[in-house]
PDB file of C-alpha atoms in Angstrom:
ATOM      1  CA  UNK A  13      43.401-129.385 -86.585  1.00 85.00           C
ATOM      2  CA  UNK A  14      45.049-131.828 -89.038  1.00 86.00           C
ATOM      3  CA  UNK A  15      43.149-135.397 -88.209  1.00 88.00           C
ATOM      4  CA  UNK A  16      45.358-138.163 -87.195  1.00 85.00           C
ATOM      5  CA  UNK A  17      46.929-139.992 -90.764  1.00 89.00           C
ATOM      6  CA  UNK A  18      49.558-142.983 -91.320  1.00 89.00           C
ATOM      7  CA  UNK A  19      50.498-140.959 -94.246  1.00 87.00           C
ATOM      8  CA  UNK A  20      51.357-137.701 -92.594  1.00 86.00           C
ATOM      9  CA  UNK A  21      54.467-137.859 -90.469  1.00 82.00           C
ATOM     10  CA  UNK A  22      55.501-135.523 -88.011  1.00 82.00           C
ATOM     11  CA  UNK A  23      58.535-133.833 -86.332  1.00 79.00           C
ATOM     12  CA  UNK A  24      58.472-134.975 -82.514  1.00 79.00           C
ATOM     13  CA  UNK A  25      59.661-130.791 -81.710  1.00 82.00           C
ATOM     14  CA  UNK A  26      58.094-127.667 -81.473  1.00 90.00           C
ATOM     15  CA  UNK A  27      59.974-124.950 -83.381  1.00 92.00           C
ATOM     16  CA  UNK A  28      59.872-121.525 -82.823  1.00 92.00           C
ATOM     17  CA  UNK A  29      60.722-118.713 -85.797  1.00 91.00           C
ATOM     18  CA  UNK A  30      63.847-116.478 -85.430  1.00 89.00           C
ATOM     19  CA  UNK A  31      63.191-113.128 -88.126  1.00 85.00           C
ATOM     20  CA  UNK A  32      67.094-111.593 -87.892  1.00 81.00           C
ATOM     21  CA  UNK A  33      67.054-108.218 -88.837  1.00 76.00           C
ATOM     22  CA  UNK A  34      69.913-106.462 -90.589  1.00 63.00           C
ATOM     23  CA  UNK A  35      72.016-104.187 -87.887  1.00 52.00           C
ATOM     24  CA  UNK A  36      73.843-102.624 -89.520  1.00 45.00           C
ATOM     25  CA  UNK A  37      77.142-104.166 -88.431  1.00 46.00           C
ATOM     26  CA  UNK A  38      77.700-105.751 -92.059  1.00 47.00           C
ATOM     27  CA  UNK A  39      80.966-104.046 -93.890  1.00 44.00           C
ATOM     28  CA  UNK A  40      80.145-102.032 -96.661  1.00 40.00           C
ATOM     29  CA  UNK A  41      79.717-103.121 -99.823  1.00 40.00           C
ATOM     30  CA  UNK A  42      78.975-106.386 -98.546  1.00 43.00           C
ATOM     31  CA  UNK A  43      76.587-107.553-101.426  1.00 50.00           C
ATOM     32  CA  UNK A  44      75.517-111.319-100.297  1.00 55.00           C
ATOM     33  CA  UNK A  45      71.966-111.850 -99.833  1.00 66.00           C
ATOM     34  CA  UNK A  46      70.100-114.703 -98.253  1.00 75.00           C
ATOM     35  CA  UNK A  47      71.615-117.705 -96.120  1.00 82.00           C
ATOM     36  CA  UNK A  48      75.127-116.372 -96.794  1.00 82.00           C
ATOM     37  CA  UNK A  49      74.045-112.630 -95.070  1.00 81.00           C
ATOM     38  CA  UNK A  50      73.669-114.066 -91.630  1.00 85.00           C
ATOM     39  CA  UNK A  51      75.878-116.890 -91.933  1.00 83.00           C
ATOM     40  CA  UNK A  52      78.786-115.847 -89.760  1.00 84.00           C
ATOM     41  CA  UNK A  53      76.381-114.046 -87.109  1.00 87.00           C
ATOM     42  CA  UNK A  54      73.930-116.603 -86.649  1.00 90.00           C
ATOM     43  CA  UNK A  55      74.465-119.821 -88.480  1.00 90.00           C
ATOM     44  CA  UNK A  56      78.039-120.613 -87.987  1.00 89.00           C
ATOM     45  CA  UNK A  57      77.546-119.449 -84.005  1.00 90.00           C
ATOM     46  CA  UNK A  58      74.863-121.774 -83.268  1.00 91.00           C
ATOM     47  CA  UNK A  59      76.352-124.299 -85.369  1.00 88.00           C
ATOM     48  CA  UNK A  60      79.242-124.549 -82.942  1.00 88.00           C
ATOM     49  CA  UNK A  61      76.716-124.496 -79.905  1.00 88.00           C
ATOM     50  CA  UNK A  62      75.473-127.937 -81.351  1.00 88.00           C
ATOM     51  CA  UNK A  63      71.683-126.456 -82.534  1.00 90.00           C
ATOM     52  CA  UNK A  64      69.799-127.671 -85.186  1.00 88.00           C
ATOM     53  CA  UNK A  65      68.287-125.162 -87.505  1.00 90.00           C
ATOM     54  CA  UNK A  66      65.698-125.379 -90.272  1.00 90.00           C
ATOM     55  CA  UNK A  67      66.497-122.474 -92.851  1.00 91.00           C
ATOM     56  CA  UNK A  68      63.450-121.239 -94.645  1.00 91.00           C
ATOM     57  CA  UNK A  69      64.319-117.871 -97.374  1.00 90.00           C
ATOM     58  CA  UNK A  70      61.618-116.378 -98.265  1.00 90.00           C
ATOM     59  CA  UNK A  71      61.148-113.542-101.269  1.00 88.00           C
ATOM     60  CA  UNK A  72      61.107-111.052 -98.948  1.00 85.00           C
ATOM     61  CA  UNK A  73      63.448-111.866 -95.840  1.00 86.00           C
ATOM     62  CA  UNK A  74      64.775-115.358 -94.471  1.00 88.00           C
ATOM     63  CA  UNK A  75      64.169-117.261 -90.897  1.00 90.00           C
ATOM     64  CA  UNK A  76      65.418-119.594 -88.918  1.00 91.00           C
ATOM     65  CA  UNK A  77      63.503-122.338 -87.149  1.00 92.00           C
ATOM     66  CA  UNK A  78      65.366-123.489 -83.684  1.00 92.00           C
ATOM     67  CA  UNK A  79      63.577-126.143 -81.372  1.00 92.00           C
ATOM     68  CA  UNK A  80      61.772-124.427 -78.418  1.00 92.00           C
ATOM     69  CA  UNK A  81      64.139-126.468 -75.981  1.00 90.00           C
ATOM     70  CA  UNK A  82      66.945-125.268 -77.761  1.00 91.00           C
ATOM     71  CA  UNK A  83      66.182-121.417 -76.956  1.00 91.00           C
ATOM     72  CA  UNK A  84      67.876-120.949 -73.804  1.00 91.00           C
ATOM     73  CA  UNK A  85      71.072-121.720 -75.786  1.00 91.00           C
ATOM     74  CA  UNK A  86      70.300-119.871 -78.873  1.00 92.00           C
ATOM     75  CA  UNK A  87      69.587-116.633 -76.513  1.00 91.00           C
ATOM     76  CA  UNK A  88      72.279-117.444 -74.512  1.00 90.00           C
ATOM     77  CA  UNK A  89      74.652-117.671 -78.261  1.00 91.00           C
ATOM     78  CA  UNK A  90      73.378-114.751 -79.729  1.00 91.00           C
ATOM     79  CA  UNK A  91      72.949-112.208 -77.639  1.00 88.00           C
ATOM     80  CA  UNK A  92      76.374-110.592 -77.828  1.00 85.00           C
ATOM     81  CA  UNK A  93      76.072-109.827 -81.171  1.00 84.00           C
ATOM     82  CA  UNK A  94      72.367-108.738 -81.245  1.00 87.00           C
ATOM     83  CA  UNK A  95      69.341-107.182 -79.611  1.00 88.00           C
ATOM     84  CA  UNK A  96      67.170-109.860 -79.155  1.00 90.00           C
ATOM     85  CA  UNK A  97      63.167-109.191 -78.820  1.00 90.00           C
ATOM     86  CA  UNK A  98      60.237-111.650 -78.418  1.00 88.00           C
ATOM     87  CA  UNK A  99      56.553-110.934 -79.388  1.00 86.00           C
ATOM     88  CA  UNK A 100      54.254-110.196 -76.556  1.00 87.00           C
ATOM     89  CA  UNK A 101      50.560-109.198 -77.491  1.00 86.00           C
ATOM     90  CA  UNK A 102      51.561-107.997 -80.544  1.00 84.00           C
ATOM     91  CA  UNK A 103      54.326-105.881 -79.414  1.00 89.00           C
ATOM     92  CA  UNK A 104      58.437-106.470 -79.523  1.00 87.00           C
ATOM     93  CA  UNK A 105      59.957-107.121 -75.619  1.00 90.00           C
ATOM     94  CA  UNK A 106      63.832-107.251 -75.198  1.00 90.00           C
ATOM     95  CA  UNK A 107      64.513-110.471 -74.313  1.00 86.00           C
ATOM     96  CA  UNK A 108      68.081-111.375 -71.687  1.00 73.00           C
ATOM     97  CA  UNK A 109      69.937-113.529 -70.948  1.00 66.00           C
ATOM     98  CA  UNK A 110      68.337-113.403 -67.441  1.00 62.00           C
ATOM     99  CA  UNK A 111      64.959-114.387 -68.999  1.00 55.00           C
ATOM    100  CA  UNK A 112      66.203-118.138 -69.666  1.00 56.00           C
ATOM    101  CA  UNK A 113      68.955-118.579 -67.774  1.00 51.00           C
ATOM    102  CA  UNK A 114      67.272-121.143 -65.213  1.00 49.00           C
ATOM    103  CA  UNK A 115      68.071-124.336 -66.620  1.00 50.00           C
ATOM    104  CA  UNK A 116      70.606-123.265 -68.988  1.00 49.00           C
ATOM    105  CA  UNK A 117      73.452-125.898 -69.516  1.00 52.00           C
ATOM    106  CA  UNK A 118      76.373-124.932 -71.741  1.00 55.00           C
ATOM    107  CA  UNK A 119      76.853-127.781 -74.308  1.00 54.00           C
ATOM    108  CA  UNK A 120      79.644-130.319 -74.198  1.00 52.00           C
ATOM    109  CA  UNK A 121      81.925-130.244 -77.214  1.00 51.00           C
ATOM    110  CA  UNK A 122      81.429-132.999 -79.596  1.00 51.00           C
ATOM    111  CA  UNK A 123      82.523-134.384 -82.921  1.00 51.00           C
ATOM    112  CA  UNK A 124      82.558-132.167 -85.897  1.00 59.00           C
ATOM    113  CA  UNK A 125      79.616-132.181 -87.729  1.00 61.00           C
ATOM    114  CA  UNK A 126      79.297-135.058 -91.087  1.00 67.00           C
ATOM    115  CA  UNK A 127      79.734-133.584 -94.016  1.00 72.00           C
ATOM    116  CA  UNK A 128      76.889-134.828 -96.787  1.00 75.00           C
ATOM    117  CA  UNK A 129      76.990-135.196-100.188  1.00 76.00           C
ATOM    118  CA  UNK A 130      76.052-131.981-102.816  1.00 81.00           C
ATOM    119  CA  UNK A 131      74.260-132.554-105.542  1.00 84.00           C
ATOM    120  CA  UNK A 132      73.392-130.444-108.030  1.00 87.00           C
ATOM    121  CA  UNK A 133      70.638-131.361-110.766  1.00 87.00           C
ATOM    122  CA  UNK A 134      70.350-129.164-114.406  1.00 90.00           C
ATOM    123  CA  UNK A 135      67.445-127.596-113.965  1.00 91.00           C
ATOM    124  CA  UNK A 136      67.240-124.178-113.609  1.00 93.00           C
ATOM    125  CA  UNK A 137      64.802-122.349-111.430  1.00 94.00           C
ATOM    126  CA  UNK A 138      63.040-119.041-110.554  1.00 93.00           C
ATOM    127  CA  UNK A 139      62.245-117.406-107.530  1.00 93.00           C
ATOM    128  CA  UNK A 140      59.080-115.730-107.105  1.00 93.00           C
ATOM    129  CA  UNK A 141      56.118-113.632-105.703  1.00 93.00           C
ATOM    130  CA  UNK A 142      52.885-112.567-106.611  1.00 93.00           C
ATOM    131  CA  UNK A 143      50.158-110.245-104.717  1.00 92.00           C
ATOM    132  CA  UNK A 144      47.729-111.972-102.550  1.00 91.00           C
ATOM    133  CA  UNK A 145      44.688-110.359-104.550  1.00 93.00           C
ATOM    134  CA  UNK A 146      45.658-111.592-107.664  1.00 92.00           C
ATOM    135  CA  UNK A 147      46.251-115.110-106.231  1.00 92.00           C
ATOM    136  CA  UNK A 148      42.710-116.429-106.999  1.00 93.00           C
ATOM    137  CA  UNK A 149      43.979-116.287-110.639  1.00 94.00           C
ATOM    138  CA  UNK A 150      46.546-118.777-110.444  1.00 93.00           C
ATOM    139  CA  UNK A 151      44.838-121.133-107.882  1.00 93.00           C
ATOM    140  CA  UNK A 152      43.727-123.615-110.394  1.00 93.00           C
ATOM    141  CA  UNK A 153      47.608-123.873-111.945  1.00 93.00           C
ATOM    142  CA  UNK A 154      49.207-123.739-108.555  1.00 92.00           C
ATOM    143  CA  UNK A 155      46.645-126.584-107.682  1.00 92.00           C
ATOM    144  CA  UNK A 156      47.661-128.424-110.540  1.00 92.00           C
ATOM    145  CA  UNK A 157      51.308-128.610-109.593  1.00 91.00           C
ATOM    146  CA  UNK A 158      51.362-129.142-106.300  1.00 87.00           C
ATOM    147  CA  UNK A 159      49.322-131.994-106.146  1.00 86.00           C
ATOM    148  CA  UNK A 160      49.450-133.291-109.710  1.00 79.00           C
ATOM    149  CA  UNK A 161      52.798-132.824-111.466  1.00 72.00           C
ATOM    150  CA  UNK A 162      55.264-136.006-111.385  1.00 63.00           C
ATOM    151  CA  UNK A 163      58.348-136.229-110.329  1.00 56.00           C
ATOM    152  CA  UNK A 164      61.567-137.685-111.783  1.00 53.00           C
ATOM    153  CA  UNK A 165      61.503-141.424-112.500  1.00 49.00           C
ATOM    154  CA  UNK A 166      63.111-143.386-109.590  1.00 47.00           C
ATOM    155  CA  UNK A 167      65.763-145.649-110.142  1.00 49.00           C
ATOM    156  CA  UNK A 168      64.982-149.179-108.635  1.00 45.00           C
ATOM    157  CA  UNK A 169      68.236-150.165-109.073  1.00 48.00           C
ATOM    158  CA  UNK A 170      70.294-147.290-107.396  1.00 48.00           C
ATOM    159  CA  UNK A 171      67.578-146.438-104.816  1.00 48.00           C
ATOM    160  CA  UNK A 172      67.364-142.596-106.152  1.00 53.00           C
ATOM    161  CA  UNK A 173      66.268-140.142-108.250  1.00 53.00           C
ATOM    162  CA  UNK A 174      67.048-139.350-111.858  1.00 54.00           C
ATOM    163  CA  UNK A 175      68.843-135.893-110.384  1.00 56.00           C
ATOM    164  CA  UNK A 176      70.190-134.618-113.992  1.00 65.00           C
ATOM    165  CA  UNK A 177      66.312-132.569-113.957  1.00 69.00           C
ATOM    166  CA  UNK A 178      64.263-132.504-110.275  1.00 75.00           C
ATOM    167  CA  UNK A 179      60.724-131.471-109.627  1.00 81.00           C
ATOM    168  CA  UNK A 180      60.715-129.276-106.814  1.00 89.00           C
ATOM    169  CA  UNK A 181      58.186-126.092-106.145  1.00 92.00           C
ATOM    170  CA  UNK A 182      57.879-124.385-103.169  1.00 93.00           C
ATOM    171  CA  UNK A 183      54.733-122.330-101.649  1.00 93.00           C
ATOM    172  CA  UNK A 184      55.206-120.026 -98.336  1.00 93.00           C
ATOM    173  CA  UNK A 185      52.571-117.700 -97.122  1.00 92.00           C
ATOM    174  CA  UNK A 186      54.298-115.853 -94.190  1.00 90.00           C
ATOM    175  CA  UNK A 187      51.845-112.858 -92.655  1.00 86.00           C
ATOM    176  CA  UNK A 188      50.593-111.860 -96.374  1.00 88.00           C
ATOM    177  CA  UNK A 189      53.864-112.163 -98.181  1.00 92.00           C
ATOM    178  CA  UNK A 190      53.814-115.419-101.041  1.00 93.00           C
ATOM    179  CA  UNK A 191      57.209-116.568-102.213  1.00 93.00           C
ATOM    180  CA  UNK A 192      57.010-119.506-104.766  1.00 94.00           C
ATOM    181  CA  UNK A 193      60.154-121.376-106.727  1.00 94.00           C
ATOM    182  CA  UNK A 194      59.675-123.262-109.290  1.00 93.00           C
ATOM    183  CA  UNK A 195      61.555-124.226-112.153  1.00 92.00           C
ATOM    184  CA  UNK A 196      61.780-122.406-115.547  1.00 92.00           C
ATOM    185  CA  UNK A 197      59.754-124.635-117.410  1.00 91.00           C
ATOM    186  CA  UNK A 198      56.819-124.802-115.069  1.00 92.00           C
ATOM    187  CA  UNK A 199      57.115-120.753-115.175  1.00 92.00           C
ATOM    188  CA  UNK A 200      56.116-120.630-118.672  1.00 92.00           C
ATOM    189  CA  UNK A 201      52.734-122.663-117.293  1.00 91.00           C
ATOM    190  CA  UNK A 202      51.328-119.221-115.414  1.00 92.00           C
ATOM    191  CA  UNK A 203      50.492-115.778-116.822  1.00 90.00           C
ATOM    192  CA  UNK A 204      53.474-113.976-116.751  1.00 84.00           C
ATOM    193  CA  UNK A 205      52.286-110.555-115.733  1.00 88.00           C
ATOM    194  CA  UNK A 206      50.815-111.861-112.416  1.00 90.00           C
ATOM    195  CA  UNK A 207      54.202-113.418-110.954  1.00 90.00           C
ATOM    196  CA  UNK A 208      57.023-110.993-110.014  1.00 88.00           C
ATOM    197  CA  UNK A 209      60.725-111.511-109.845  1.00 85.00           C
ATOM    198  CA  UNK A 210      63.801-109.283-109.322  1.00 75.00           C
ATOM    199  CA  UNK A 211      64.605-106.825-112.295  1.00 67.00           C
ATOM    200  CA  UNK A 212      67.171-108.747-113.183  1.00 69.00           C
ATOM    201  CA  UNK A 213      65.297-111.921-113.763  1.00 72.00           C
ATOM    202  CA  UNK A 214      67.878-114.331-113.034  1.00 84.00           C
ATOM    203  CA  UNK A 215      67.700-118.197-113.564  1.00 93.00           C
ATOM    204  CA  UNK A 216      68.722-120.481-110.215  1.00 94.00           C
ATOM    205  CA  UNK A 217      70.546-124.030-109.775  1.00 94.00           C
ATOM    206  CA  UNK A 218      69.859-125.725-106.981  1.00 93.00           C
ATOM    207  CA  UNK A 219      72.713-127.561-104.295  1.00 90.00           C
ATOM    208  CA  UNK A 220      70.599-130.648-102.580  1.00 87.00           C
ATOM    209  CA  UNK A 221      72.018-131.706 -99.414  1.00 83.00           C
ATOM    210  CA  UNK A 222      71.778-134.949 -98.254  1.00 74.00           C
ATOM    211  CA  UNK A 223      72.176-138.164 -99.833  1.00 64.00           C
ATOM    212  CA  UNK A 224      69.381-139.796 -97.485  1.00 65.00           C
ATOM    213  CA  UNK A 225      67.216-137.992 -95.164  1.00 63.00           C
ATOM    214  CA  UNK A 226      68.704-135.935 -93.139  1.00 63.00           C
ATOM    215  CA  UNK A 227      66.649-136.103 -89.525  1.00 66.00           C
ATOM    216  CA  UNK A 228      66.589-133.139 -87.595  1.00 66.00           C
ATOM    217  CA  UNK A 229      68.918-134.053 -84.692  1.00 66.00           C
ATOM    218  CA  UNK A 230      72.194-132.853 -86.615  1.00 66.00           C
ATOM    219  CA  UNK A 231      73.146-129.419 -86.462  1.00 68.00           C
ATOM    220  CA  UNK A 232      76.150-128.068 -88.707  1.00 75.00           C
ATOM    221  CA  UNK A 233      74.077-128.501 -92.393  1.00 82.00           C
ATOM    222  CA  UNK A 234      73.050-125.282 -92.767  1.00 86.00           C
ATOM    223  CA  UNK A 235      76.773-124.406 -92.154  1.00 85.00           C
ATOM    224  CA  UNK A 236      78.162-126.578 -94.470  1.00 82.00           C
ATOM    225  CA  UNK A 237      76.644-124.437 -97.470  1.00 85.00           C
ATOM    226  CA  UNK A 238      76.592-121.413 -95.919  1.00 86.00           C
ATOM    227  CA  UNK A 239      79.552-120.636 -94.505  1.00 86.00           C
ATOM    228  CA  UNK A 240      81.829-121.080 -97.953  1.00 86.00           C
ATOM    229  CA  UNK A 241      79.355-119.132 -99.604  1.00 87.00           C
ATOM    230  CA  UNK A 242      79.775-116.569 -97.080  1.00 87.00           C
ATOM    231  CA  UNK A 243      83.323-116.534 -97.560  1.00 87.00           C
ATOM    232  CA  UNK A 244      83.057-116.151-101.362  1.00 88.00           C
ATOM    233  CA  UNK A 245      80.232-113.819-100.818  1.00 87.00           C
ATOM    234  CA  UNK A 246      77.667-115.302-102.990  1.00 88.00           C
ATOM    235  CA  UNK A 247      73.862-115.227-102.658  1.00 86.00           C
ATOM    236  CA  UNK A 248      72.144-118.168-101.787  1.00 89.00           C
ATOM    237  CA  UNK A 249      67.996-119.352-101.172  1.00 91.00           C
ATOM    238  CA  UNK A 250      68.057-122.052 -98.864  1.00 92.00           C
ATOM    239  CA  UNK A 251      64.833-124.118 -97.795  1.00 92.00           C
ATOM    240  CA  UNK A 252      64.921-127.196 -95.474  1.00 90.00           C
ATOM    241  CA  UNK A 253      62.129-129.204 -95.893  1.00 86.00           C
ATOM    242  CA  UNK A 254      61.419-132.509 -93.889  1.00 82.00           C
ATOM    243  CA  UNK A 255      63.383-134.719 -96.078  1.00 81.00           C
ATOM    244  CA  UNK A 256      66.517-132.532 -97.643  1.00 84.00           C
ATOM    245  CA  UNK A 257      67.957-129.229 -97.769  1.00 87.00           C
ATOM    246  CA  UNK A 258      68.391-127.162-100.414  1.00 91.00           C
ATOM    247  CA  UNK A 259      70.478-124.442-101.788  1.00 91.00           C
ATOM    248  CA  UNK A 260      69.748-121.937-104.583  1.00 93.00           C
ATOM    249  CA  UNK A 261      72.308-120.264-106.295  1.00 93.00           C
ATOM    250  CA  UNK A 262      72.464-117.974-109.120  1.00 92.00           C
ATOM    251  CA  UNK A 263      72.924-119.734-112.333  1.00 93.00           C
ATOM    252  CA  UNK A 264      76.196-118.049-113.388  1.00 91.00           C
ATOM    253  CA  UNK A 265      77.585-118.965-110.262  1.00 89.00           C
ATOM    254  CA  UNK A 266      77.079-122.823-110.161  1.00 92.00           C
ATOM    255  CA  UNK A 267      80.509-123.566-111.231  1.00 91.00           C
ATOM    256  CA  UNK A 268      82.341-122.006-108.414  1.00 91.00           C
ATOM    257  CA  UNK A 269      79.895-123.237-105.576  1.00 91.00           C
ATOM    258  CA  UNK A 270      80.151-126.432-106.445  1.00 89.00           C
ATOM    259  CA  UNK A 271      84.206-126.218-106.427  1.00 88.00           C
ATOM    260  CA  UNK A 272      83.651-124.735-102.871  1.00 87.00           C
ATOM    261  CA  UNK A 273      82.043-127.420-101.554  1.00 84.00           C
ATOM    262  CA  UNK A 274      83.748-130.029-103.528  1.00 82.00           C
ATOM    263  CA  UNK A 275      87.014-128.370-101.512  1.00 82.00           C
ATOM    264  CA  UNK A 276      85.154-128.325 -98.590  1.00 77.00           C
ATOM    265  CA  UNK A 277      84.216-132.140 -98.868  1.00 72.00           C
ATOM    266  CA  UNK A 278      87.998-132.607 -99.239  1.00 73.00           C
ATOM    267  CA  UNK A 279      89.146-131.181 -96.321  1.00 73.00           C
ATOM    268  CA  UNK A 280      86.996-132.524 -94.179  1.00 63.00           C
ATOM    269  CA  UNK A 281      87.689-136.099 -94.862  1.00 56.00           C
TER     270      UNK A 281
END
């Protein structure tokens, strides 16, 4: 419904949402949460199928956004591992791999994927969410920093931001459930007894991937954070956005991430 704009650009794909469900197959004790949970089931797999992903966590679960031309391959990838279902009026269908196999073309190998640069700016974040009826409340602040707050001063003479502190805050309203992050200092702007975290009330850094825009014809980003994390088992946030990708990670554990994918950036070269 969004008119026509030469400021608004869009994606040239349709995406459709992947919600993966815990099975039950993960080992016990296994206490990663986030991107690094489904890593080696579904991010790595479709990674090395050559699909693109958008990664969007959430407060209360994560998905995965895979290109509607893609799905034949991302059914065809995943099914051994899980039960697949589809929406159909409101109710859950098993889906096969009968149901898109017309058409389906098994991907040619290619080169591995580039590895981009990490950065990793000082500010510390938190992640958030607050009931829908006490929303109304903080509409005038929320209002106030999406559309009003500055970002960073850019650096005409190296192209980029001032990445030692970032503005970034992120609104989702997925079926009734709000998830915001924000940084600590913006926290302190809204009333703290309306915006709920974990008990633990841990701060965030943030992992930006992507020295330039990243497009959305690569596939293997997603991987590139997730899958050391994984392997360290440590919790990440991730949110693509049209631009960048992003990583949150919690605060005490900054060090070691970025020595993973410093390691990471040094094998692959």
């Amino acid at each position: 419904e969004l008119p026509p704009s030469e400021f608004m650009q869009v994606a040239d794909s349709t995406w459709l949402v992947l919600s993966v469900v815990s099975n039950g197959r993960e080992p016990p004790g296994c206490q990663a949460t986030g991107v690094t949970k489904i890593a080696r089931s579904v991010i790595a797999p479709l990674a090395e199928h050559h699909v693109s992903v958008l990664m969007l966590s959430t407060y209360q679960t994560d998905f995965i956004l895979v290109r509607e031309r893609d799905l034949p391959v991302v059914i065809h990838t995943l099914a051994g591992e899980f039960d697949i279902y589809k929406e159909e009026g409101g109710e859950c269908v098993p889906v096969t791999n009968d149901d898109v196999s017309n058409g389906f073309l098994k991907p040619k190998p290619s080169a591995s994927p580039m590895l981009h640069p990490v950065q990793s700016p000082q500010t510390r974040f938190c992640v958030l969410t607050v009931a829908p009826d006490t929303l109304p409340a903080i509409a005038t602040m929320l209002i106030d920093v999406l559309f009003y707050s500055h970002s960073p001063p850019w650096d005409a003479a190296t192209g980029s931001q001032d990445l030692d502190s970032i503005t970034f805050f992120s609104f989702s309203l997925i079926e009734g459930y709000i998830s915001i992050v924000m940084d600590a200092e913006t926290q302190k702007r809204f009333p703290s007894d309306l915006l709920l975290t974990s008990s633990t009330g841990e701060l965030w850094r943030m992992v930006r991937i992507g020295g330039q825009p990243l497009g959305f014809d690569e596939c293997g980003i997603v991987a590139q954070i997730a899958e050391p994390l994984a392997a360290a088992d440590i919790s990440a946030y991730y949110i693509s956005t049209f631009n960048f990708d992003h990583a949150l990670v919690p605060e005490e554990g900054i060090a070691e991430v970025i020595q993973l994918l410093q390691q990471r950036q040094e094998s692959g070269r």
